[in-house]
Amino acid sequence: MAVVMSRYRRQPAQQMRGRENMDWTAIHAQATANMTEAGLQYEDGNADIDGGHRDIDTLAWRRFGILPRAFHNVGDIDTSVTIGGRTISTPIFGAPTAYHRLASKNGEITSQNGMDRAGTFIVYPTNASEPVEHFAAEAQGDWWQQVYLFDNHKVSEAFIERSVASGAKALMLTLDCPGYRRDFGFRNGIDGTWEGASGNFPDMHMTDWTLNLATSITPKDIQWLKEISGLPVYVKGGDASRGRRHSDECRSGRCHGIQSWTTPS
């Protein structure tokens, strides 16, 4: 979606006709033809798609309508926004989904380079296919680093040091991990495969992730991340109504049909 939206930027309205809609069913069918069955089950499972019968992700997005606004000049359209002091061409950036090799042999490098050409970026996942050093050397443009907190904070700190040294411009902490210690059957299919191997933690398998995640995350952890990295820290995956008690800058939004929020720290 980011690539398509960026093509609209500053183009006459008549040039946009016929490109307003994308056939997501056809895109999913194309992915089905090019991904392994285990990989497709992993991606569909993360998006709450159950064998094509239940698609919470799509249903959630359909709740948001785009309505025309009267007395606005649409001859010159600019979809750019500024986030974290950086202007990107579209209000969309890549969420930190894991294991991009499930869709491309070059993993997160392909994703970042495509988003950079579209005028935006990805949040590079902790559980990436490509090691952060290799990713940073081959990827184009700026990127943010997603962070999981482990019970052993030294493990998280060592990885953040690697990310900062590799050039990450900001951190994005995933909040909805405590209490997440359960097994997801759709994830087990990629465990031990080349596509499902962790580039940054090669000895950590899928079950290890859920067993080692922090059992408690507080605002003090956000401050700690800021101090050890020297970077802005954003958070995602929390309850916006509760988050506002911790920050006046909390902004609510939705990502993959699930409520999320970001707080610059």
XYZ file of C-alpha atoms in Angstrom:
265
model
C 0.000 0.000 0.000
C 2.846 2.395 0.741
C 4.227 2.022 -2.782
C 0.876 2.703 -4.428
C 0.081 5.706 -2.269
C 3.456 7.289 -2.953
C 2.753 7.144 -6.690
C -0.169 9.457 -6.120
C 1.920 12.202 -4.626
C 1.643 15.493 -6.505
C -0.002 13.943 -9.551
C -2.994 15.428 -11.373
C -6.264 13.765 -10.421
C -6.902 12.535 -13.982
C -3.678 10.480 -13.852
C -4.946 8.662 -10.765
C -8.138 7.336 -12.290
C -8.243 3.545 -12.472
C -5.615 3.150 -9.728
C -7.692 3.997 -6.688
C -8.341 0.421 -5.590
C -6.201 -2.657 -5.079
C -7.484 -6.221 -5.299
C -6.266 -7.654 -1.998
C -7.786 -11.048 -2.792
C -5.633 -11.248 -5.918
C -2.555 -10.140 -3.966
C -3.178 -12.862 -1.382
C -3.587 -15.417 -4.174
C -0.244 -14.329 -5.643
C 1.410 -14.740 -2.245
C -0.142 -18.189 -1.910
C 1.450 -19.213 -5.204
C 4.916 -18.000 -4.187
C 5.203 -18.939 -0.496
C 5.616 -22.250 1.252
C 2.548 -23.634 3.002
C 4.194 -23.198 6.412
C 5.169 -19.633 5.593
C 1.680 -18.744 4.413
C 0.116 -20.260 7.529
C 2.484 -18.160 9.636
C 1.580 -14.897 7.891
C -2.138 -15.675 7.811
C -2.057 -16.696 11.457
C -0.457 -13.418 12.497
C -3.167 -11.539 10.587
C -5.955 -13.614 12.183
C -6.894 -15.295 8.914
C -8.225 -18.804 9.497
C -8.323 -20.838 6.302
C -10.033 -18.014 4.454
C -13.148 -18.343 6.651
C -12.203 -15.781 9.281
C -10.265 -12.636 8.408
C -10.286 -10.295 11.395
C -7.552 -8.166 9.852
C -9.543 -7.256 6.743
C -12.779 -6.817 8.680
C -11.075 -4.361 11.027
C -9.730 -2.249 8.171
C -13.171 -2.135 6.559
C -14.461 -0.288 9.611
C -12.528 2.759 8.458
C -14.224 4.678 5.662
C -12.567 7.245 3.422
C -15.038 10.004 2.676
C -14.706 12.882 0.189
C -14.240 16.417 1.556
C -15.962 19.300 -0.192
C -14.192 22.483 -1.316
C -10.744 20.887 -1.391
C -8.464 21.144 -4.396
C -7.538 17.588 -5.410
C -5.517 18.606 -8.441
C -2.321 18.476 -6.380
C -2.272 15.692 -3.773
C 0.388 15.366 -1.098
C 0.222 12.318 1.190
C 3.440 13.126 3.058
C 3.595 13.216 6.867
C 6.301 13.992 9.404
C 7.068 11.400 12.064
C 9.956 11.558 14.480
C 11.313 14.623 12.710
C 11.425 12.819 9.368
C 9.119 13.495 6.434
C 7.920 10.416 4.555
C 5.844 10.410 1.383
C 2.968 8.340 2.777
C 1.384 7.913 6.230
C 2.332 4.237 6.152
C 5.547 2.495 7.191
C 6.432 -1.175 7.478
C 5.378 -2.946 10.674
C 8.037 -5.132 12.345
C 6.757 -8.520 11.223
C 9.213 -11.372 11.691
C 11.008 -13.568 9.158
C 10.801 -11.663 5.878
C 12.559 -14.543 4.123
C 9.168 -16.198 4.121
C 8.350 -13.798 1.273
C 11.771 -12.938 -0.198
C 15.147 -14.655 -0.202
C 16.815 -11.378 0.846
C 14.415 -10.914 3.728
C 14.213 -7.518 5.390
C 16.676 -6.029 2.892
C 14.103 -6.412 0.120
C 11.383 -4.924 2.326
C 13.422 -1.889 3.376
C 14.666 -1.154 -0.140
C 11.143 -1.331 -1.522
C 9.785 0.955 1.191
C 12.691 3.356 0.704
C 11.854 3.618 -3.003
C 8.299 4.429 -1.921
C 9.597 7.239 0.284
C 9.106 5.506 3.634
C 10.797 2.816 5.784
C 10.362 -0.354 7.816
C 10.667 -0.981 11.515
C 13.301 -3.710 11.416
C 12.135 -6.640 13.597
C 14.174 -8.099 16.423
C 13.215 -11.541 15.126
C 14.448 -10.812 11.611
C 15.744 -13.244 9.025
C 18.743 -11.050 8.192
C 21.266 -10.220 10.967
C 21.104 -6.528 11.772
C 24.673 -5.874 10.627
C 24.093 -7.441 7.204
C 20.713 -5.761 6.882
C 22.173 -2.324 7.636
C 25.044 -2.813 5.188
C 22.752 -3.747 2.287
C 19.566 -1.786 3.003
C 18.887 1.685 1.635
C 17.618 4.605 3.688
C 16.919 5.128 7.382
C 15.134 2.542 9.520
C 13.882 2.006 13.054
C 14.561 -0.940 15.338
C 11.765 -2.928 16.994
C 12.599 -4.160 20.509
C 11.408 -7.105 22.554
C 12.304 -7.031 26.228
C 13.520 -10.304 27.663
C 13.494 -11.261 31.347
C 17.270 -11.088 31.081
C 17.654 -7.425 30.127
C 21.300 -7.999 29.261
C 20.180 -9.986 26.209
C 18.068 -7.051 25.035
C 20.795 -4.548 25.822
C 23.422 -6.435 23.824
C 21.138 -6.537 20.776
C 20.244 -2.843 21.079
C 23.959 -2.012 21.141
C 24.325 -3.892 17.855
C 21.382 -2.041 16.336
C 22.607 1.385 17.408
C 26.063 0.617 16.032
C 24.417 -0.472 12.753
C 22.589 2.849 12.355
C 19.050 2.510 13.759
C 17.367 5.929 13.994
C 14.779 5.091 16.684
C 13.517 2.213 18.811
C 9.984 0.813 18.879
C 9.181 -1.255 21.962
C 6.518 -3.963 21.710
C 4.405 -3.741 24.870
C 1.974 -6.650 24.539
C 4.463 -9.387 25.466
C 3.901 -10.066 29.192
C 1.395 -12.898 29.493
C 2.140 -13.909 25.904
C 3.741 -17.184 26.879
C 1.730 -19.682 24.939
C 2.230 -21.814 21.901
C 0.849 -20.847 18.493
C 0.473 -23.884 16.269
C 0.782 -21.904 13.033
C 4.247 -20.728 14.073
C 5.645 -24.189 14.690
C 5.654 -25.033 10.971
C 8.539 -22.650 10.220
C 10.639 -23.560 13.267
C 13.954 -25.035 12.183
C 13.603 -23.972 8.532
C 15.931 -21.603 6.660
C 13.091 -19.134 6.169
C 12.136 -19.306 9.848
C 15.621 -18.964 11.332
C 16.409 -15.911 13.462
C 19.310 -13.937 12.021
C 20.021 -12.148 15.302
C 19.432 -15.043 17.709
C 20.297 -18.200 15.708
C 20.162 -20.453 18.775
C 16.719 -19.260 19.861
C 13.782 -21.230 18.490
C 10.128 -20.168 18.346
C 9.196 -21.557 21.751
C 12.279 -19.912 23.292
C 10.939 -16.491 22.324
C 7.712 -16.819 24.269
C 9.431 -18.411 27.257
C 12.063 -15.675 27.596
C 9.967 -12.538 27.058
C 9.775 -10.099 29.963
C 6.932 -10.764 32.397
C 6.620 -7.062 33.227
C 7.133 -3.852 31.228
C 6.741 -0.426 32.848
C 7.427 3.207 31.830
C 10.783 2.845 33.607
C 11.791 0.346 30.928
C 11.062 2.934 28.238
C 13.356 5.399 30.018
C 16.002 2.690 30.344
C 15.898 2.030 26.603
C 16.292 5.725 25.897
C 19.272 5.976 28.215
C 21.189 2.979 26.873
C 20.511 3.774 23.204
C 20.480 7.564 23.052
C 17.596 7.226 20.557
C 13.920 8.236 20.570
C 11.740 5.401 21.871
C 8.243 4.629 20.572
C 5.924 1.946 21.904
C 3.297 -0.213 20.201
C 0.831 -2.917 21.072
C -0.703 -1.293 24.136
C -4.068 -0.014 25.317
C -4.356 3.637 24.323
C -6.704 4.538 27.172
C -4.273 3.193 29.761
C -1.268 4.586 27.912
C -2.535 8.152 28.207
C -2.027 7.924 31.949
C 1.692 7.553 31.280
C 2.094 10.177 28.552
C 0.228 13.192 27.274
C 1.717 12.490 23.843
C 0.049 9.094 23.461
C -1.590 8.684 20.074
C -3.995 5.860 19.364
C -4.183 4.017 16.061
C -4.660 0.591 14.555
C -2.230 -1.845 13.048
C -3.253 -5.193 11.536
C -6.718 -4.752 13.013
C -5.429 -4.667 16.582
C -5.398 -1.537 18.715
C -1.954 -0.047 19.140
C -0.395 3.199 20.255
C 2.890 5.044 19.965
C 4.550 7.337 22.451
C 7.701 9.288 21.612
C 9.934 9.320 24.667
